[in-house]
Amino acid sequence: GDQVEQSPSALSLHEGTGSALRCNFTTTMRAVQWFQQNSRGSLINLFYLASGTKENGRLKSTFNSKESYSTLHIRDAQLEDSGTYFCAARNNNNAPRFGAGTKLSVKP
Amino acid sequence: DPKIIQKPKYLVAVTGSEKILICEQYLGHNAMYWYRQSAKKPLEFMFSYSYQKLMDNQTASSRFQPQSSKKNHLDLQITALKPDDSATYFCASSQTGTDNQAPLFGEGTRLSVL
């Protein structure tokens, strides 16, 4: 079955607001990675976490391996934040598996 | 300069033909991967190689064959192409297959099968 469940599937934000995206894992994962796929289709690496929290500008990500989830918080959303956000997680020696993505639309 | 090079960027093929998607990385990584993204499915893991050996294969069809002629190459040969094979194919690499470093992705090859 699916190992990485991502929610919500779509999200609309007004500029300057914020929200959280979430990934739940059906099995224990040892690391999670968050990407933004932009309008050109490029996968931009945002965060890679084996545990804890990382922050970069208006983005913050947390990975809780014990409770099998990860979150990506976006604050003060900007138009260029629009795109599809994916989480990918890996367990043991397996290659990363992706969630289905959250399509984010930031509107003026 | 891109560190993971995928060629070609766009590819159009006819049903039944064979194509090779090229991936080269200049990061000194030992693990390489292939993923597929289509309109019908999210990013889907296909293969992983570590030190030029197959580690994991989630692709059911034998029409998809990775080829690793050099440590920094992992090409993808697709035979007997079908319209359903139309997708963007992403190559990625990481230091090893078992480390905690973030895999990096190439820009993808957009394949259309007519």
mmCIF file of C-alpha atoms in Angstrom, chain A residues 30-31 33 35 37 40-43 45 47-48 50 86 90 92-101, chain B residues 9 33 35 37 42-43 45 48 56 58 90 94 96-107 110:
data_model
loop_
_atom_site.group_PDB
_atom_site.id
_atom_site.type_symbol
_atom_site.label_atom_id
_atom_site.label_comp_id
_atom_site.label_asym_id
_atom_site.label_seq_id
_atom_site.Cartn_x
_atom_site.Cartn_y
_atom_site.Cartn_z
ATOM 1 C CA ARG A 30 14.306 7.494 8.622
ATOM 2 C CA ALA A 31 14.402 10.666 6.592
ATOM 3 C CA GLN A 33 12.679 15.418 1.893
ATOM 4 C CA PHE A 35 10.431 19.583 -2.858
ATOM 5 C CA GLN A 37 7.949 21.511 -8.381
ATOM 6 C CA ARG A 40 8.668 24.526 -15.522
ATOM 7 C CA GLY A 41 8.513 21.118 -13.890
ATOM 8 C CA SER A 42 11.829 21.383 -12.090
ATOM 9 C CA LEU A 43 12.124 19.735 -8.688
ATOM 10 C CA ASN A 45 14.976 20.686 -3.046
ATOM 11 C CA PHE A 47 14.548 20.446 3.035
ATOM 12 C CA TYR A 48 16.081 17.140 3.998
ATOM 13 C CA ALA A 50 16.463 12.915 9.514
ATOM 14 C CA PHE A 86 6.035 16.930 -2.653
ATOM 15 C CA ARG A 90 12.959 6.777 2.772
ATOM 16 C CA ASN A 92 16.217 1.641 5.635
ATOM 17 C CA ASN A 93 17.971 1.116 2.342
ATOM 18 C CA ASN A 94 15.137 1.968 0.015
ATOM 19 C CA ALA A 95 15.088 4.830 -2.415
ATOM 20 C CA PRO A 96 12.810 7.766 -1.522
ATOM 21 C CA ARG A 97 9.085 7.321 -2.124
ATOM 22 C CA PHE A 98 6.954 10.334 -2.993
ATOM 23 C CA GLY A 99 3.575 11.508 -1.817
ATOM 24 C CA ALA A 100 0.957 12.557 -4.351
ATOM 25 C CA GLY A 101 1.728 16.231 -3.814
ATOM 26 C CA LYS B 9 15.156 17.359 -22.522
ATOM 27 C CA TYR B 33 17.861 6.550 -9.378
ATOM 28 C CA TYR B 35 11.641 8.200 -11.314
ATOM 29 C CA GLN B 37 5.970 11.379 -13.391
ATOM 30 C CA PRO B 42 2.515 11.141 -8.962
ATOM 31 C CA LEU B 43 6.266 10.773 -8.926
ATOM 32 C CA PHE B 45 10.112 5.338 -8.109
ATOM 33 C CA SER B 48 17.924 2.481 -7.761
ATOM 34 C CA ASP B 56 15.742 -1.851 -6.003
ATOM 35 C CA GLN B 58 9.735 -1.217 -8.695
ATOM 36 C CA PHE B 90 13.650 12.122 -13.656
ATOM 37 C CA SER B 94 22.991 10.597 -3.830
ATOM 38 C CA THR B 96 25.369 6.237 -1.503
ATOM 39 C CA GLY B 97 22.108 4.344 -1.425
ATOM 40 C CA THR B 98 22.014 4.173 2.339
ATOM 41 C CA ASP B 99 23.179 7.564 3.517
ATOM 42 C CA ASN B 100 21.188 10.423 4.942
ATOM 43 C CA GLN B 101 22.110 12.955 2.300
ATOM 44 C CA ALA B 102 19.474 14.460 0.097
ATOM 45 C CA PRO B 103 19.187 12.961 -3.386
ATOM 46 C CA LEU B 104 19.468 15.599 -6.061
ATOM 47 C CA PHE B 105 17.276 15.511 -9.160
ATOM 48 C CA GLY B 106 17.938 16.288 -12.796
ATOM 49 C CA GLU B 107 15.652 18.445 -14.882
ATOM 50 C CA ARG B 110 9.787 14.711 -21.212
#
